[in-house]
Amino acid sequence: MLPEFWRSETTASGSERLIYAVRGGRAFLPLLVLGAGLIGAGVWGAGALGWGADLTVAGWVLFIVAPGGAVLAGVYVLDVLFWRQHSYTFDASMLRVAERSLFFRRESEIARSLVRGVELAYTPPREDAATGDPGRWATLLEYQRPDGESATLALTGMGSEEEAHWLGPLLADWAQVKLARGFGAAVADEADPEELPGSKPRKARKQTAKK
């Protein structure tokens, strides 16, 4: 069973395609209400400021920024719920990455021969995080660009441990590279690798009795 918001399909050429898109789920209704509410608030705000009123420069700035920003934020939320998606197509020799949105469309390709490794990077919850926050996992594909420079692709997803431990081995198996686990860049310098979730507990040191 795939992690939440992921689905798999087979292309016409027989390649596997993984698609991540936020559709449904427990947060769907609250987000739908939020998106519609922001758009409604923006339209109401524009009306309240006065359609066709004789506004000063500051008035026009407020007229555009406040209601316009609310409408744009609402459209963004609805874009995530109904349109935006990320897809990863695994051909025999190429990974094709595509992102579709109402605001843009991006596509890129990474040759399998240029992949150098796959890493699961864990970032612990902040001190002010809600109780029970498990932290966030990132699945990173490290590769070499055609110009010889190193680059990293962070695959988009929910950032859960379940997702990372499903996606990471799948990528490593396709690219035939090693899979590493570590801490995210923000905490990597001071974090102890043995404290990663799922790591083996540290062995207690043997104490020698003083004579």
Short mmCIF file of C-alpha atoms in Angstrom, two decimals:
data_model
loop_
_atom_site.label_atom_id
_atom_site.label_comp_id
_atom_site.label_asym_id
_atom_site.label_seq_id
_atom_site.Cartn_x
_atom_site.Cartn_y
_atom_site.Cartn_z
CA MET A 1 0.00 0.00 0.00
CA LEU A 2 1.36 3.40 -1.00
CA PRO A 3 1.77 6.31 1.44
CA GLU A 4 -0.98 8.93 1.61
CA PHE A 5 -1.47 11.09 -1.51
CA TRP A 6 0.75 8.86 -3.68
CA ARG A 7 -0.35 6.69 -6.58
CA SER A 8 1.43 4.61 -9.19
CA GLU A 9 0.70 4.07 -12.85
CA THR A 10 2.34 2.48 -15.87
CA THR A 11 3.07 4.64 -18.91
CA ALA A 12 2.42 3.58 -22.51
CA SER A 13 6.10 2.66 -22.84
CA GLY A 14 5.94 0.41 -19.76
CA SER A 15 7.75 2.77 -17.36
CA GLU A 16 6.61 3.25 -13.79
CA ARG A 17 5.31 6.68 -12.85
CA LEU A 18 4.82 7.82 -9.26
CA ILE A 19 2.45 10.73 -8.73
CA TYR A 20 2.14 12.85 -5.60
CA ALA A 21 -0.98 15.01 -5.38
CA VAL A 22 -2.94 16.19 -2.33
CA ARG A 23 -6.42 14.88 -3.04
CA GLY A 24 -8.95 14.19 -0.29
CA GLY A 25 -7.80 13.28 3.18
CA ARG A 26 -8.79 14.69 6.56
CA ALA A 27 -7.52 18.19 5.75
CA PHE A 28 -9.45 18.50 2.47
CA LEU A 29 -12.61 20.12 3.83
CA PRO A 30 -10.85 22.64 6.14
CA LEU A 31 -8.51 23.63 3.30
CA LEU A 32 -11.40 23.93 0.87
CA VAL A 33 -13.21 26.22 3.29
CA LEU A 34 -10.00 28.21 3.83
CA GLY A 35 -9.40 28.67 0.10
CA ALA A 36 -12.97 29.68 -0.66
CA GLY A 37 -13.02 31.94 2.39
CA LEU A 38 -9.87 33.77 1.32
CA ILE A 39 -11.25 34.38 -2.16
CA GLY A 40 -14.57 35.55 -0.73
CA ALA A 41 -12.80 37.84 1.74
CA GLY A 42 -10.70 39.31 -1.04
CA VAL A 43 -13.73 40.05 -3.22
CA TRP A 44 -15.61 41.51 -0.24
CA GLY A 45 -12.59 43.63 0.68
CA ALA A 46 -12.36 45.01 -2.84
CA GLY A 47 -16.02 45.96 -2.68
CA ALA A 48 -15.61 47.54 0.72
CA LEU A 49 -12.76 49.72 -0.52
CA GLY A 50 -15.04 50.89 -3.26
CA TRP A 51 -15.31 49.79 -6.88
CA GLY A 52 -14.32 52.70 -9.10
CA ALA A 53 -13.80 55.07 -6.17
CA ASP A 54 -11.49 58.05 -6.52
CA LEU A 55 -8.57 56.51 -4.64
CA THR A 56 -5.21 58.04 -3.82
CA VAL A 57 -1.98 56.22 -4.66
CA ALA A 58 -1.94 54.71 -1.17
CA GLY A 59 -5.58 53.72 -1.62
CA TRP A 60 -4.83 51.91 -4.87
CA VAL A 61 -1.91 50.08 -3.25
CA LEU A 62 -4.19 48.94 -0.44
CA PHE A 63 -6.93 48.07 -2.96
CA ILE A 64 -4.54 45.81 -4.91
CA VAL A 65 -2.40 44.33 -2.12
CA ALA A 66 -4.97 43.46 0.54
CA PRO A 67 -7.89 41.98 -1.46
CA GLY A 68 -5.60 40.80 -4.24
CA GLY A 69 -3.32 39.00 -1.79
CA ALA A 70 -6.28 37.26 -0.15
CA VAL A 71 -7.64 36.11 -3.52
CA LEU A 72 -4.21 34.90 -4.64
CA ALA A 73 -3.74 32.95 -1.40
CA GLY A 74 -7.16 31.35 -1.85
CA VAL A 75 -6.38 30.36 -5.43
CA TYR A 76 -3.08 28.85 -4.23
CA VAL A 77 -4.90 26.67 -1.68
CA LEU A 78 -7.41 25.48 -4.29
CA ASP A 79 -4.54 24.84 -6.71
CA VAL A 80 -2.96 22.47 -4.18
CA LEU A 81 -6.27 20.68 -3.61
CA PHE A 82 -7.45 20.26 -7.18
CA TRP A 83 -4.65 20.75 -9.69
CA ARG A 84 -1.05 20.71 -8.46
CA GLN A 85 0.83 17.45 -8.74
CA HIS A 86 4.39 16.12 -8.91
CA SER A 87 5.26 13.10 -11.04
CA TYR A 88 8.40 10.97 -11.24
CA THR A 89 8.73 8.64 -14.23
CA PHE A 90 11.37 5.90 -14.03
CA ASP A 91 12.61 4.89 -17.47
CA ALA A 92 15.39 2.37 -17.94
CA SER A 93 18.01 5.12 -18.15
CA MET A 94 16.25 8.35 -17.18
CA LEU A 95 14.24 9.88 -14.34
CA ARG A 96 11.70 12.39 -15.64
CA VAL A 97 10.44 14.91 -13.11
CA ALA A 98 7.38 17.05 -13.78
CA GLU A 99 5.47 19.56 -11.64
CA ARG A 100 2.09 20.87 -12.75
CA SER A 101 0.34 23.88 -11.26
CA LEU A 102 -2.06 26.64 -12.23
CA PHE A 103 0.88 29.02 -11.87
CA PHE A 104 3.61 27.13 -13.72
CA ARG A 105 4.77 23.88 -15.25
CA ARG A 106 8.28 22.48 -14.82
CA GLU A 107 9.94 19.45 -16.35
CA SER A 108 13.45 18.06 -15.99
CA GLU A 109 15.40 14.86 -16.61
CA ILE A 110 18.16 13.12 -14.67
CA ALA A 111 20.15 10.32 -16.30
CA ARG A 112 20.42 7.23 -14.13
CA SER A 113 24.15 7.04 -14.85
CA LEU A 114 24.61 10.47 -13.21
CA VAL A 115 22.94 9.55 -9.91
CA ARG A 116 25.50 9.31 -7.11
CA GLY A 117 23.37 8.40 -4.13
CA VAL A 118 20.08 8.61 -2.26
CA GLU A 119 19.78 9.98 1.27
CA LEU A 120 16.97 10.06 3.81
CA ALA A 121 17.49 13.23 5.85
CA TYR A 122 15.66 13.67 9.14
CA THR A 123 14.96 17.04 10.78
CA PRO A 124 13.73 16.76 14.40
CA PRO A 125 10.80 18.90 15.56
CA ARG A 126 11.63 22.34 16.89
CA GLU A 127 11.44 23.06 20.58
CA ASP A 128 8.21 25.01 20.11
CA ALA A 129 6.58 22.29 17.98
CA ALA A 130 3.30 20.73 19.04
CA THR A 131 3.42 17.70 21.31
CA GLY A 132 3.71 14.52 19.30
CA ASP A 133 5.30 16.21 16.26
CA PRO A 134 7.47 13.44 14.74
CA GLY A 135 9.75 15.75 12.78
CA ARG A 136 10.18 15.68 9.03
CA TRP A 137 11.95 13.37 6.60
CA ALA A 138 13.28 14.43 3.20
CA THR A 139 14.17 12.07 0.36
CA LEU A 140 17.20 13.46 -1.50
CA LEU A 141 18.56 12.29 -4.84
CA GLU A 142 22.19 13.31 -5.28
CA TYR A 143 23.42 13.49 -8.87
CA GLN A 144 25.96 15.07 -11.18
CA ARG A 145 24.76 17.63 -13.69
CA PRO A 146 25.97 17.45 -17.31
CA ASP A 147 28.35 20.37 -16.58
CA GLY A 148 30.02 18.29 -13.87
CA GLU A 149 28.58 20.17 -10.88
CA SER A 150 26.94 18.26 -8.01
CA ALA A 151 23.23 18.80 -7.41
CA THR A 152 20.47 17.48 -5.18
CA LEU A 153 16.83 16.84 -5.97
CA ALA A 154 14.47 16.87 -2.98
CA LEU A 155 11.42 14.81 -3.87
CA THR A 156 8.15 16.46 -2.90
CA GLY A 157 5.87 14.66 -0.46
CA MET A 158 4.39 14.68 3.02
CA GLY A 159 7.76 14.28 4.71
CA SER A 160 6.69 11.33 6.85
CA GLU A 161 8.93 8.48 7.99
CA GLU A 162 6.69 5.96 6.23
CA GLU A 163 6.99 7.84 2.96
CA ALA A 164 10.77 8.26 3.16
CA HIS A 165 11.39 4.60 3.97
CA TRP A 166 9.23 3.60 1.00
CA LEU A 167 10.55 6.11 -1.52
CA GLY A 168 14.24 5.99 -0.59
CA PRO A 169 14.83 2.25 -1.21
CA LEU A 170 12.76 2.45 -4.40
CA LEU A 171 14.99 5.21 -5.77
CA ALA A 172 18.21 3.53 -4.66
CA ASP A 173 17.13 0.25 -6.26
CA TRP A 174 16.30 1.97 -9.56
CA ALA A 175 19.58 3.91 -9.66
CA GLN A 176 21.64 1.01 -8.24
CA VAL A 177 23.30 3.27 -5.65
CA LYS A 178 23.71 3.23 -1.89
CA LEU A 179 20.99 4.48 0.42
CA ALA A 180 22.15 6.64 3.34
CA ARG A 181 20.32 7.96 6.39
CA GLY A 182 21.26 11.11 8.24
CA PHE A 183 20.11 14.38 9.73
CA GLY A 184 18.99 17.39 7.72
CA ALA A 185 21.51 20.14 6.98
CA ALA A 186 20.08 22.43 9.67
CA VAL A 187 21.02 20.06 12.50
CA ALA A 188 23.57 17.71 10.93
CA ASP A 189 26.60 19.31 12.60
CA GLU A 190 25.48 18.80 16.19
CA ALA A 191 23.22 15.75 15.83
CA ASP A 192 24.22 12.23 16.81
CA PRO A 193 23.54 9.69 14.01
CA GLU A 194 22.59 7.11 16.64
CA GLU A 195 19.65 9.30 17.62
CA LEU A 196 17.96 8.92 14.25
CA PRO A 197 14.47 7.38 14.51
CA GLY A 198 14.79 3.66 13.92
CA SER A 199 18.50 3.54 14.81
CA LYS A 200 19.77 0.80 17.04
CA PRO A 201 19.99 1.86 20.70
CA ARG A 202 23.42 2.85 21.84
CA LYS A 203 25.24 0.23 23.87
CA ALA A 204 25.87 1.15 27.47
CA ARG A 205 29.48 1.64 28.38
CA LYS A 206 30.95 -0.92 30.74
CA GLN A 207 32.06 0.60 33.97
CA THR A 208 35.12 -0.77 35.69
CA ALA A 209 34.97 -0.83 39.47
CA LYS A 210 37.68 1.13 41.15
CA LYS A 211 40.00 -0.89 43.30
#
